[in-house]
CSV table of C-alpha atoms and ligand atoms in Angstrom, one decimal:
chain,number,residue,atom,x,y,z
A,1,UNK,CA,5.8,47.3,89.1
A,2,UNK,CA,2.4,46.0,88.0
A,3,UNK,CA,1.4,44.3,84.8
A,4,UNK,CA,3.0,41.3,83.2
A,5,UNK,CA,6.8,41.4,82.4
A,6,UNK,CA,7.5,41.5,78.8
A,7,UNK,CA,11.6,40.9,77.3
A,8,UNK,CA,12.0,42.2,73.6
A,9,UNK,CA,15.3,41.3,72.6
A,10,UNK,CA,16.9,41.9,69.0
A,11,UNK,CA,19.2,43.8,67.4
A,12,UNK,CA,19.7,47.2,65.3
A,13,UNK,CA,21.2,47.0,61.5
A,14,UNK,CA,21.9,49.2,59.1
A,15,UNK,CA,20.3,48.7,55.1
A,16,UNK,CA,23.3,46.3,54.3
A,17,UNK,CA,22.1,44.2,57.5
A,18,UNK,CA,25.5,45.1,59.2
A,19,UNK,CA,25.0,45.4,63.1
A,20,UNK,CA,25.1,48.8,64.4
A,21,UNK,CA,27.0,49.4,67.8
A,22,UNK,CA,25.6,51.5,70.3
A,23,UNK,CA,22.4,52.7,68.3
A,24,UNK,CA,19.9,54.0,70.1
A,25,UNK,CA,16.1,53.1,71.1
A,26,UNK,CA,14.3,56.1,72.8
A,27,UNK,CA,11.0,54.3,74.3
A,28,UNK,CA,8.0,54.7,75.3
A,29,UNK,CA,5.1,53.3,76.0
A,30,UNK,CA,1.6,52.8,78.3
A,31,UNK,CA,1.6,50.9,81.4
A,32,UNK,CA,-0.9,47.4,81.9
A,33,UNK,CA,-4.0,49.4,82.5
A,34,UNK,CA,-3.3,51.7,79.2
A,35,UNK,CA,-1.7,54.5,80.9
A,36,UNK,CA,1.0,56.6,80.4
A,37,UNK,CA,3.4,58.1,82.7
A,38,UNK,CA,2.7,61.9,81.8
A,39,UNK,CA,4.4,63.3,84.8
A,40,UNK,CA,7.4,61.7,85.4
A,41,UNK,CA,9.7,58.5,83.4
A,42,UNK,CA,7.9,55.8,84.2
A,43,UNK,CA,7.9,53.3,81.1
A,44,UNK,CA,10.3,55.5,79.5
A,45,UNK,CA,13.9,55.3,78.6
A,46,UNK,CA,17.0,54.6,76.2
A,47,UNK,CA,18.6,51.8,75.4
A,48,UNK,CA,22.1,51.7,73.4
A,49,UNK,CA,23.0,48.5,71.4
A,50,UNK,CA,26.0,46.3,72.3
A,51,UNK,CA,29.4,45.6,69.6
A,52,UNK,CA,26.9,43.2,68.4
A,53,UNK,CA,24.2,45.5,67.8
A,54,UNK,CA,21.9,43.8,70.1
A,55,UNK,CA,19.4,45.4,72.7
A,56,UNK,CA,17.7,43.8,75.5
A,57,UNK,CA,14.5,45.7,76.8
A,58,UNK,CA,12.6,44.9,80.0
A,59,UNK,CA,9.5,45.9,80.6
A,60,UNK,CA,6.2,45.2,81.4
A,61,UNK,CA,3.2,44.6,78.8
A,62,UNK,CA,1.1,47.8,77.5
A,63,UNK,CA,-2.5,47.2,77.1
A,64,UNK,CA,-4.5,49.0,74.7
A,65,UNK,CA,-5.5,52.4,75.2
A,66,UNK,CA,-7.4,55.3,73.8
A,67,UNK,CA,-11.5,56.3,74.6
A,68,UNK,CA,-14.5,54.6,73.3
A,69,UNK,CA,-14.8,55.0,69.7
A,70,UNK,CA,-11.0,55.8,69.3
A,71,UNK,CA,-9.3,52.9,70.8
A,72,UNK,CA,-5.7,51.8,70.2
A,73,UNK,CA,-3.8,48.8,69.9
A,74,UNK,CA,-1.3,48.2,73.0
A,75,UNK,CA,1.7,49.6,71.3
A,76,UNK,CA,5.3,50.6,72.4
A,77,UNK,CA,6.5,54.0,70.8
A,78,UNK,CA,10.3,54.1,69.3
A,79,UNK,CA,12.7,56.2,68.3
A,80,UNK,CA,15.5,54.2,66.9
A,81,UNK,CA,19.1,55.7,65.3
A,82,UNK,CA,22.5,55.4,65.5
A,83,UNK,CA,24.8,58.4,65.0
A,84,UNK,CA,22.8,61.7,64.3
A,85,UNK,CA,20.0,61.5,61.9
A,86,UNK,CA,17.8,60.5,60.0
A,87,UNK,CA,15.8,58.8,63.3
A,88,UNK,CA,13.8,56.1,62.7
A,89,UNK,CA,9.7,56.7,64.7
A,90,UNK,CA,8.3,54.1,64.6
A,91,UNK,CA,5.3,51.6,66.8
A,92,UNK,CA,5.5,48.1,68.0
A,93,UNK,CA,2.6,46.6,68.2
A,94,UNK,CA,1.4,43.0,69.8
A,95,UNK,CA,-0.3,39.9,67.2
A,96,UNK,CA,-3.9,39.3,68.5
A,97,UNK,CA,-4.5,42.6,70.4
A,98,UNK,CA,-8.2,43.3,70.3
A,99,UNK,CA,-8.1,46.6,68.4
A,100,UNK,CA,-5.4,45.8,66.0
A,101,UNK,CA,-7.5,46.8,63.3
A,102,UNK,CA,-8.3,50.2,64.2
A,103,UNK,CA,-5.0,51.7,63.8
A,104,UNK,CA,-3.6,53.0,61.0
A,105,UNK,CA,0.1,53.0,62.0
A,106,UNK,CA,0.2,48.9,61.7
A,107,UNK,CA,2.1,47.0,59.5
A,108,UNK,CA,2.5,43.4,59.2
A,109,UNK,CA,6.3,44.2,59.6
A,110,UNK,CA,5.7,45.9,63.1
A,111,UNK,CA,3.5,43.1,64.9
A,112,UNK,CA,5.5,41.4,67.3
A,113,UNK,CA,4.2,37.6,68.2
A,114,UNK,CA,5.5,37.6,72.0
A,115,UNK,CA,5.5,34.2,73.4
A,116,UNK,CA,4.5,33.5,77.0
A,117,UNK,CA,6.8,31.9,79.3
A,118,UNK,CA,6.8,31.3,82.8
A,119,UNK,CA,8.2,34.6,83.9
A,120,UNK,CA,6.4,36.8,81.3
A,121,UNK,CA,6.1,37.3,77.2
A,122,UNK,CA,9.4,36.9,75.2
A,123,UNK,CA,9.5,38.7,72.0
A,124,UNK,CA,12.4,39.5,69.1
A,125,UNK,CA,12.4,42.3,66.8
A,126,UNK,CA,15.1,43.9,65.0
A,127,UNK,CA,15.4,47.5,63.5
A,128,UNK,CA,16.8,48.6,59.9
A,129,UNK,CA,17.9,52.0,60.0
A,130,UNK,CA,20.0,54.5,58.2
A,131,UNK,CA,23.2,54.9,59.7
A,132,UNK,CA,23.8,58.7,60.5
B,1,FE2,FE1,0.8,55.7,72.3
């Protein structure tokens, strides 16, 4: 599809920092022009951890959304949990993004610094969730 590929690769642990196999990540998130698939499943889907408690997510770079006066970061929307609850909601958002500012869901914790590489951005980020 269009946009610019984007890897985030990391891995889910619990609040001792013990990996957590097959944890889920529900995603979501807006396509390169800022759009979202409201019709069908495009740009969203799950992603289970391996024994190690890594995840590997391909995808292609959101940009930044919203109307004038009410623009958002780009941002990728997640649900992450392993076993039944509590769930983890949470954003991603990307370092230098034009409207970073102007949400209130960012955190210092939650902006990723992708790198770009020949094929695309490369980005890590790992989750700390309660185990259900
Ligand atoms: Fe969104």
């Amino acid at each position: 599809m269009a946009g610019t590929p984007l890897t985030v690769t990391g891995r889910i642990l619990d609040t001792h920092g013990r990996p957590l196999k097959g944890a889920l990540l529900d995603i979501w998130h807006a396509d390169h022009t800022g759009s979202y698939d409201n019709t069908g499943f495009l740009l969203r889907g799950k992603l289970y951890t391996d024994d190690d408690g890594c995840y590997t997510l391909r995808t292609v770079k959101p940009l930044y959304d919203g109307e004038p006066g009410e623009m958002r970061p780009a941002h990728i929307h997640v649900k992450a949990s392993s076993g039944k609850l509590p769930i983890l909601t949470t954003q991603l958002y990307f370092k230098g993004d034009p409207w970073i500012h102007n949400d209130a869901g960012v955190r210092p914790s939650l902006v990723m610094s992708p790198r770009r590489e020949s094929e695309g951005f490369v980005a890590k980020f790992d989750f700390v969730i309660k185990a259900g």
